[in-house]
């Protein structure tokens, strides 16, 4: 073998090993227990690099902009992790836009009672994003306090102005939006491989300041969004769109709880009519519970406005709802006749991520979600505590304002400003012994604390900083 061939062989071997290492990094869940499409994102860990490396940004104040702010971390570039040495409410005048890839927002690192973003929504416009343990409460503050027009005030938006993929939003609480609580839109570049897990989406404001009038909307999934997973989440006190999907969409909807939708049919999963574009939904093990505003009607959990593409498929198994109150009933009793049996009703999964193959039963999901959904479930704020209790007891109502009206949400909850100094682990980019970096394993210990359970982690390490940049 001549020198050129030898060098080429070495280069080829190195490339294969490098690709294998990258594939291995991406095969690891973003954090222990992460499931769903895109849940193997590397986030801000830097594990996609041949030598893992990331920058830790310490959020040390509640300012909307500037050094030490959350926005300072979000608007930076390169692999980065946002950790919090402060708790309280961030008054965001403009949306908090995540436009640069490879970021982890670790709200679990905040001291009790955690971080709430008020006013501006979170917008994700890139790939490889992990957001955990943050509350986003948009609210109805006047125009001089929030930049966006009321009709654009969602809580969380995932928008494909640039290619969006490998995104997981986990243990996030969203409420008091003026438009949708959560929206996904493919736009020009596409949205795919996105998971919403352990989310609370509740109390989208009803007769508030939306220019179209009364408007309480939960979750909208726009045309062309693919490989979307929503699991172990709670949607409560939202009039409509629990979830609404447009054409050319693919959804895995597993082990969620929906409570107190508005009176009438089609207030749960509502597909679009399209003979030209395909829709595929897996709807498995969800629990739909009527509330005081749900009225006497018994809506189906899935309906389609009219026509369907011949290749559209739907898999519906083990859902409890007003039309199917017992697991002994036919699964398709929960589905409107607008979904024809042949060929659209599938006997096998049609959008499987491969990570939710053993779901809970609907009743098990009900109990689990009420205990574990939302930001910091072991350290909930008063709003999430009230919402979970409403669902348990069958009480509560839709809200028209945060405060100052007859159907108010009771005002902004107390959110004390507490501080603690975080000690970054030594050799943070090193392997923790389970595939994660030592920095990631350190973050997992905080998750275990605020979620009320242990994690597969290593303990906090000594206060020596090696091989990682820390920005205060």
Coordinates of C-alpha atoms in Angstrom, one line a residue:
X1 CA 0.0 0.0 0.0
X2 CA 1.5 3.4 -1.0
X3 CA 1.5 6.4 1.3
X4 CA -1.5 8.1 -0.4
X5 CA -3.6 4.9 0.1
X6 CA -2.4 4.6 3.7
X7 CA -3.3 8.1 4.5
X8 CA -6.7 7.7 2.8
X9 CA -7.4 4.5 4.8
X10 CA -6.5 6.3 8.0
X11 CA -8.8 9.2 7.0
X12 CA -11.6 6.8 6.2
X13 CA -11.3 5.0 9.5
X14 CA -11.3 8.3 11.4
X15 CA -14.4 9.5 9.5
X16 CA -16.2 6.2 10.3
X17 CA -15.3 6.5 14.0
X18 CA -16.3 10.2 14.0
X19 CA -19.7 9.4 12.4
X20 CA -20.2 6.5 14.8
X21 CA -19.5 8.7 17.8
X22 CA -21.9 11.4 16.5
X23 CA -24.6 8.8 15.9
X24 CA -24.0 7.4 19.4
X25 CA -24.3 10.8 20.9
X26 CA -27.6 11.5 19.2
X27 CA -29.0 8.0 20.1
X28 CA -28.7 9.0 23.8
X29 CA -31.9 10.6 25.2
X30 CA -31.5 14.3 25.9
X31 CA -31.9 13.5 29.6
X32 CA -32.8 10.2 31.4
X33 CA -36.5 9.4 30.6
X34 CA -36.8 11.7 27.6
X35 CA -39.1 10.1 25.0
X36 CA -40.7 11.2 21.7
X37 CA -39.6 12.5 18.4
X38 CA -36.5 14.6 18.7
X39 CA -35.9 13.6 22.3
X40 CA -32.4 12.4 21.5
X41 CA -31.3 16.0 20.8
X42 CA -27.9 16.9 22.2
X43 CA -29.3 20.4 23.2
X44 CA -26.5 22.6 24.5
X45 CA -24.3 19.7 25.8
X46 CA -21.8 19.9 23.0
X47 CA -21.8 16.1 22.7
X48 CA -22.1 16.5 18.9
X49 CA -18.5 17.7 18.8
X50 CA -15.6 15.3 18.5
X51 CA -14.4 16.9 21.8
X52 CA -17.5 17.9 23.7
X53 CA -17.5 21.5 24.8
X54 CA -20.1 24.0 25.9
X55 CA -20.4 27.4 27.5
X56 CA -22.3 27.8 30.8
X57 CA -24.2 31.1 31.1
X58 CA -25.2 31.9 34.7
X59 CA -28.5 33.9 34.8
X60 CA -27.9 36.1 37.8
X61 CA -30.7 38.6 37.5
X62 CA -34.3 39.0 36.3
X63 CA -33.5 41.8 33.8
X64 CA -35.0 41.5 30.3
X65 CA -31.7 42.2 28.6
X66 CA -28.0 42.6 29.4
X67 CA -25.3 40.8 31.1
X68 CA -26.5 38.1 33.5
X69 CA -30.0 37.9 31.9
X70 CA -31.7 34.9 30.3
X71 CA -31.9 36.7 27.0
X72 CA -28.1 37.1 27.0
X73 CA -27.7 33.3 27.0
X74 CA -30.5 32.7 24.5
X75 CA -29.1 35.1 22.0
X76 CA -25.5 33.8 22.2
X77 CA -24.2 31.3 19.7
X78 CA -22.6 27.9 19.9
X79 CA -23.3 25.1 22.4
X80 CA -24.5 26.7 25.6
X81 CA -26.4 25.9 28.8
X82 CA -28.4 28.5 30.7
X83 CA -28.4 27.9 34.5
X84 CA -30.1 30.1 37.1
X85 CA -28.7 31.5 40.3
X86 CA -31.9 33.5 40.9
X87 CA -35.6 32.8 41.1
X88 CA -38.5 35.1 40.3
X89 CA -40.4 36.7 37.4
X90 CA -38.7 38.0 34.2
X91 CA -40.8 40.7 32.6
X92 CA -40.1 40.2 28.9
X93 CA -41.1 43.1 26.7
X94 CA -40.4 41.3 23.5
X95 CA -40.5 37.5 22.7
X96 CA -37.6 35.5 23.9
X97 CA -36.4 34.2 20.6
X98 CA -34.1 31.1 20.3
X99 CA -32.6 31.5 16.8
X100 CA -29.2 29.9 17.3
X101 CA -28.9 26.1 17.7
X102 CA -27.5 23.9 20.5
X103 CA -29.0 25.3 23.7
X104 CA -30.3 23.9 26.9
X105 CA -32.4 26.1 29.2
X106 CA -32.2 24.4 32.6
X107 CA -34.9 26.0 34.7
X108 CA -34.5 23.2 37.3
X109 CA -31.3 24.9 38.5
X110 CA -33.1 27.9 39.8
X111 CA -33.7 28.2 43.5
X112 CA -37.3 27.8 44.7
X113 CA -39.9 28.8 43.4
X114 CA -38.2 28.9 40.0
X115 CA -38.5 31.1 37.0
X116 CA -41.6 32.7 35.4
X117 CA -41.5 34.6 32.1
X118 CA -44.3 37.2 32.0
X119 CA -45.4 39.1 28.8
X120 CA -43.3 38.0 25.9
X121 CA -43.6 34.4 24.6
X122 CA -40.8 31.9 24.0
X123 CA -40.2 31.4 20.2
X124 CA -38.0 28.5 19.0
X125 CA -36.7 29.0 15.5
X126 CA -33.8 26.5 15.3
X127 CA -32.6 23.0 16.0
X128 CA -31.2 21.1 19.0
X129 CA -33.1 22.8 21.8
X130 CA -33.9 21.6 25.3
X131 CA -36.2 23.7 27.5
X132 CA -37.0 22.5 31.0
X133 CA -38.8 23.7 34.1
X134 CA -39.8 27.2 33.0
X135 CA -43.2 28.9 33.5
X136 CA -44.5 31.1 30.7
X137 CA -47.5 33.2 31.7
X138 CA -48.2 35.6 28.9
X139 CA -50.9 37.7 30.6
X140 CA -53.0 40.6 29.5
X141 CA -50.6 43.5 30.3
X142 CA -51.2 46.7 28.3
X143 CA -49.4 47.4 25.0
X144 CA -46.8 49.7 26.6
X145 CA -45.6 46.7 28.6
X146 CA -45.5 44.1 25.9
X147 CA -44.3 44.6 22.3
X148 CA -46.5 42.1 20.5
X149 CA -50.0 42.7 19.4
X150 CA -52.6 40.8 21.5
X151 CA -53.5 38.5 18.6
X152 CA -49.9 37.2 18.5
X153 CA -49.4 36.7 22.2
X154 CA -48.9 32.9 22.5
X155 CA -47.1 31.4 25.4
X156 CA -44.7 29.2 23.3
X157 CA -44.3 29.1 19.5
X158 CA -42.1 26.8 17.5
X159 CA -41.8 28.3 14.0
X160 CA -39.9 27.0 10.9
X161 CA -38.5 30.3 9.5
X162 CA -35.3 28.3 9.7
X163 CA -35.2 24.5 9.8
X164 CA -36.5 23.4 13.2
X165 CA -35.8 19.8 14.5
X166 CA -34.6 17.9 17.5
X167 CA -36.5 20.0 20.0
X168 CA -37.8 18.9 23.4
X169 CA -39.9 21.1 25.7
X170 CA -40.2 19.3 29.0
X171 CA -41.9 20.2 32.3
X172 CA -42.9 23.6 31.2
X173 CA -46.1 25.4 32.3
X174 CA -47.9 27.8 29.9
X175 CA -50.9 29.8 30.7
X176 CA -52.9 33.1 30.2
X177 CA -52.1 33.5 26.5
X178 CA -54.3 35.8 24.4
X179 CA -54.0 33.7 21.2
X180 CA -52.9 30.0 21.5
X181 CA -51.1 28.7 24.5
X182 CA -48.8 26.8 22.2
X183 CA -48.4 26.9 18.4
X184 CA -46.2 25.1 15.9
X185 CA -45.9 26.3 12.3
X186 CA -43.7 24.9 9.5
X187 CA -43.5 28.3 7.7
X188 CA -40.9 28.3 5.0
X189 CA -38.2 25.8 6.3
X190 CA -40.2 23.2 8.2
X191 CA -40.8 21.9 11.7
X192 CA -40.1 18.2 12.5
X193 CA -39.0 15.9 15.3
X194 CA -40.4 17.9 18.2
X195 CA -41.6 16.7 21.6
X196 CA -43.8 18.4 24.2
X197 CA -43.6 16.3 27.4
X198 CA -44.9 16.9 30.9
X199 CA -46.4 20.3 29.9
X200 CA -49.2 22.1 31.6
X201 CA -51.1 24.2 29.1
X202 CA -54.0 25.9 30.9
X203 CA -56.3 28.9 31.1
X204 CA -55.9 30.5 27.7
X205 CA -57.7 33.7 28.4
X206 CA -61.3 33.7 27.0
X207 CA -63.0 37.1 26.7
X208 CA -59.9 39.2 27.1
X209 CA -58.1 41.6 24.7
X210 CA -58.0 39.5 21.5
X211 CA -59.3 41.7 18.6
X212 CA -61.6 38.9 17.4
X213 CA -63.4 38.8 20.8
X214 CA -63.6 35.7 23.0
X215 CA -60.8 33.4 22.1
X216 CA -59.5 30.6 24.4
X217 CA -57.2 28.3 22.4
X218 CA -55.0 25.5 23.6
X219 CA -52.6 24.1 20.9
X220 CA -52.4 24.7 17.2
X221 CA -50.2 22.5 14.9
X222 CA -49.8 24.1 11.6
X223 CA -49.6 22.7 8.1
X224 CA -46.5 20.7 7.2
X225 CA -45.3 19.9 10.7
X226 CA -44.1 16.3 11.0
X227 CA -43.1 13.9 13.7
X228 CA -44.6 15.7 16.6
X229 CA -45.0 14.0 20.0
X230 CA -47.1 15.3 22.9
X231 CA -47.1 13.0 25.9
X232 CA -47.8 13.1 29.6
X233 CA -49.2 16.6 29.5
X234 CA -52.2 18.4 30.8
X235 CA -54.5 20.8 28.9
X236 CA -57.1 22.4 31.2
X237 CA -59.7 25.2 31.0
X238 CA -59.1 26.0 27.3
X239 CA -62.2 26.5 25.1
X240 CA -60.9 25.0 21.9
X241 CA -57.9 23.6 20.0
X242 CA -57.0 20.8 22.5
X243 CA -55.4 20.0 19.8
X244 CA -56.2 21.5 16.4
X245 CA -54.1 20.2 13.5
X246 CA -54.0 21.6 9.9
X247 CA -53.2 19.5 6.8
X248 CA -50.0 17.6 6.1
X249 CA -49.4 16.9 9.8
X250 CA -48.2 13.9 11.9
X251 CA -48.9 13.6 15.6
X252 CA -48.2 11.1 18.3
X253 CA -50.6 12.1 21.2
X254 CA -50.0 9.7 24.2
X255 CA -51.0 9.7 27.8
X256 CA -52.4 13.2 28.0
X257 CA -55.2 14.7 30.1
X258 CA -57.7 17.2 28.7
X259 CA -60.1 18.9 31.0
X260 CA -63.0 21.5 30.8
X261 CA -63.1 22.3 27.1
X262 CA -65.9 24.6 25.9
X263 CA -69.4 23.4 25.2
X264 CA -69.9 21.7 21.8
X265 CA -68.3 19.1 19.5
X266 CA -64.8 19.3 18.0
X267 CA -63.2 20.9 21.0
X268 CA -60.6 18.2 21.4
X269 CA -58.5 16.8 18.5
X270 CA -59.7 18.5 15.4
X271 CA -58.1 17.5 12.0
X272 CA -58.3 19.5 8.8
X273 CA -60.2 18.5 5.6
X274 CA -57.9 17.8 2.8
X275 CA -58.0 15.4 -0.1
X276 CA -54.5 16.5 -1.3
X277 CA -52.4 16.1 1.8
X278 CA -52.0 13.3 4.3
X279 CA -52.6 13.4 8.0
X280 CA -51.4 10.7 10.5
X281 CA -52.3 10.6 14.2
X282 CA -51.7 8.1 17.0
X283 CA -54.1 8.8 19.9
X284 CA -53.3 6.5 22.7
X285 CA -54.1 6.3 26.4
X286 CA -55.5 9.8 26.9
X287 CA -58.0 10.9 29.5
X288 CA -60.7 13.5 28.6
X289 CA -62.7 14.8 31.5
X290 CA -65.6 17.2 31.2
X291 CA -65.7 20.3 33.4
X292 CA -68.2 22.9 34.4
X293 CA -68.0 24.7 31.0
X294 CA -68.1 21.5 28.9
X295 CA -71.9 21.5 28.9
X296 CA -74.2 18.6 28.3
X297 CA -72.7 17.6 24.9
X298 CA -70.4 14.6 24.6
X299 CA -67.8 15.5 21.9
X300 CA -65.7 12.9 20.3
X301 CA -61.9 13.0 20.8
X302 CA -61.3 13.1 17.1
X303 CA -63.2 14.6 14.2
X304 CA -62.3 15.7 10.7
X305 CA -64.0 18.7 9.1
X306 CA -64.9 16.8 5.8
X307 CA -62.8 15.0 3.3
X308 CA -59.6 13.0 3.7
X309 CA -56.7 12.0 1.6
X310 CA -56.8 8.3 0.8
X311 CA -53.5 7.7 2.6
X312 CA -54.5 9.5 5.9
X313 CA -54.5 7.1 8.8
X314 CA -55.5 7.3 12.5
X315 CA -54.7 4.9 15.3
X316 CA -57.0 5.3 18.4
X317 CA -56.6 3.0 21.4
X318 CA -57.5 3.1 25.1
X319 CA -58.8 6.6 25.5
X320 CA -61.4 7.5 28.1
X321 CA -63.8 10.3 27.2
X322 CA -67.5 11.2 27.4
X323 CA -68.2 8.9 24.4
X324 CA -66.1 6.0 25.8
X325 CA -66.3 5.9 29.5
X326 CA -65.0 2.3 30.0
X327 CA -62.0 0.4 28.6
X328 CA -64.5 -2.4 27.8
X329 CA -66.1 -0.3 25.0
X330 CA -64.9 -0.3 21.4
X331 CA -61.9 2.1 21.0
X332 CA -63.6 3.7 18.0
X333 CA -66.6 4.8 20.0
X334 CA -64.5 7.8 20.9
X335 CA -64.2 8.9 17.3
X336 CA -66.7 10.9 15.2
X337 CA -68.2 9.2 12.1
X338 CA -66.5 11.8 10.0
X339 CA -63.5 9.5 10.1
X340 CA -64.5 6.6 7.9
X341 CA -63.5 3.1 8.9
X342 CA -62.0 2.1 5.6
X343 CA -59.2 2.8 4.9
X344 CA -58.5 5.5 7.6
X345 CA -58.9 3.6 10.9
X346 CA -55.6 1.8 11.4
X347 CA -55.1 -1.3 13.6
X348 CA -51.4 -0.4 14.2
X349 CA -49.4 2.7 15.1
X350 CA -49.0 5.1 12.2
X351 CA -46.6 7.7 13.7
X352 CA -44.5 5.7 16.2
X353 CA -41.4 7.4 17.5
X354 CA -40.4 4.1 18.9
X355 CA -39.9 5.5 22.4
X356 CA -43.5 5.2 23.7
X357 CA -44.3 1.6 22.8
X358 CA -45.5 0.8 26.4
X359 CA -47.8 3.6 27.3
X360 CA -49.8 3.9 30.5
X361 CA -53.5 3.2 30.6
X362 CA -55.7 6.2 30.4
X363 CA -56.5 6.0 34.1
X364 CA -52.8 5.6 35.0
X365 CA -52.0 8.6 32.8
X366 CA -54.6 10.7 34.6
X367 CA -53.0 10.1 38.0
X368 CA -49.5 10.4 36.7
X369 CA -50.0 13.6 34.8
X370 CA -51.7 15.4 37.7
X371 CA -48.7 14.5 39.9
X372 CA -45.9 15.1 37.5
X373 CA -46.8 17.6 34.7
X374 CA -45.7 21.2 34.6
X375 CA -42.7 23.1 35.8
X376 CA -41.1 21.8 39.0
X377 CA -44.0 19.5 40.0
X378 CA -42.5 19.0 43.5
X379 CA -42.2 22.8 43.8
X380 CA -45.3 24.0 42.0
X381 CA -46.5 27.6 42.1
X382 CA -50.0 28.5 43.3
X383 CA -51.4 28.6 39.7
X384 CA -50.3 25.0 38.8
X385 CA -51.5 23.7 42.3
X386 CA -54.9 25.3 41.7
X387 CA -55.2 23.9 38.1
X388 CA -54.2 20.3 39.2
X389 CA -56.8 20.5 42.0
X390 CA -59.5 21.7 39.6
X391 CA -58.9 18.7 37.4
X392 CA -59.0 16.3 40.3
X393 CA -62.2 17.8 41.8
X394 CA -64.0 18.7 38.6
X395 CA -64.0 22.4 39.6
X396 CA -62.7 25.7 38.2
X397 CA -63.6 27.8 35.2
X398 CA -62.3 29.5 32.1
X399 CA -60.6 32.8 32.8
X400 CA -61.1 36.2 31.1
X401 CA -58.3 38.1 32.7
X402 CA -55.4 37.7 35.1
X403 CA -57.0 40.0 37.7
X404 CA -59.8 42.7 37.9
X405 CA -62.7 40.9 36.3
X406 CA -65.5 38.5 37.5
X407 CA -63.7 35.5 35.9
X408 CA -60.2 36.3 36.9
X409 CA -57.2 34.0 37.4
X410 CA -56.7 35.4 40.9
X411 CA -53.8 37.7 40.0
X412 CA -50.1 37.1 39.5
X413 CA -48.8 34.6 42.0
X414 CA -46.1 35.4 44.5
X415 CA -42.7 34.7 43.0
X416 CA -40.0 35.6 45.6
X417 CA -36.5 36.5 44.4
X418 CA -34.2 34.0 46.0
X419 CA -30.5 33.5 45.2
X420 CA -27.9 30.8 45.5
X421 CA -24.4 30.3 44.0
X422 CA -24.0 27.4 41.6
X423 CA -20.8 25.5 41.6
X424 CA -20.0 24.1 38.2
X425 CA -18.6 20.5 38.3
X426 CA -15.0 19.9 37.6
X427 CA -14.2 18.6 34.1
X428 CA -17.7 19.4 33.1
X429 CA -17.2 18.2 29.5
X430 CA -15.9 14.8 30.6
X431 CA -17.9 11.6 30.4
X432 CA -20.0 10.9 33.5
X433 CA -19.8 7.2 32.8
X434 CA -23.3 6.9 31.3
X435 CA -22.8 8.7 28.0
X436 CA -23.7 12.1 29.4
X437 CA -21.2 14.8 30.2
X438 CA -20.5 15.5 33.8
X439 CA -22.2 18.9 33.4
X440 CA -25.4 17.1 32.1
X441 CA -25.3 14.7 35.0
X442 CA -25.1 17.6 37.4
X443 CA -28.2 19.1 35.7
X444 CA -30.0 15.8 36.1
X445 CA -29.6 16.0 39.9
X446 CA -31.5 19.3 39.9
X447 CA -34.3 17.7 37.8
X448 CA -34.6 14.9 40.3
X449 CA -35.1 17.4 43.1
X450 CA -37.8 19.5 41.5
X451 CA -39.6 16.5 39.9
X452 CA -39.7 14.6 43.2
X453 CA -37.7 11.6 42.2
X454 CA -34.2 10.3 41.7
X455 CA -32.3 10.2 38.4
X456 CA -29.4 8.3 36.9
X457 CA -26.8 10.8 37.8
X458 CA -23.5 11.4 39.5
X459 CA -23.4 13.6 42.6
X460 CA -22.3 17.3 42.5
X461 CA -18.6 17.7 42.1
X462 CA -15.9 19.9 43.7
X463 CA -15.7 23.6 42.8
X464 CA -13.0 23.4 40.2
X465 CA -13.7 24.6 36.7
X466 CA -11.8 22.9 33.9
X467 CA -12.4 23.1 30.2
X468 CA -15.7 25.0 30.2
X469 CA -16.3 28.7 29.7
X470 CA -18.6 30.3 32.3
X471 CA -20.3 33.6 31.6
X472 CA -21.9 35.5 34.4

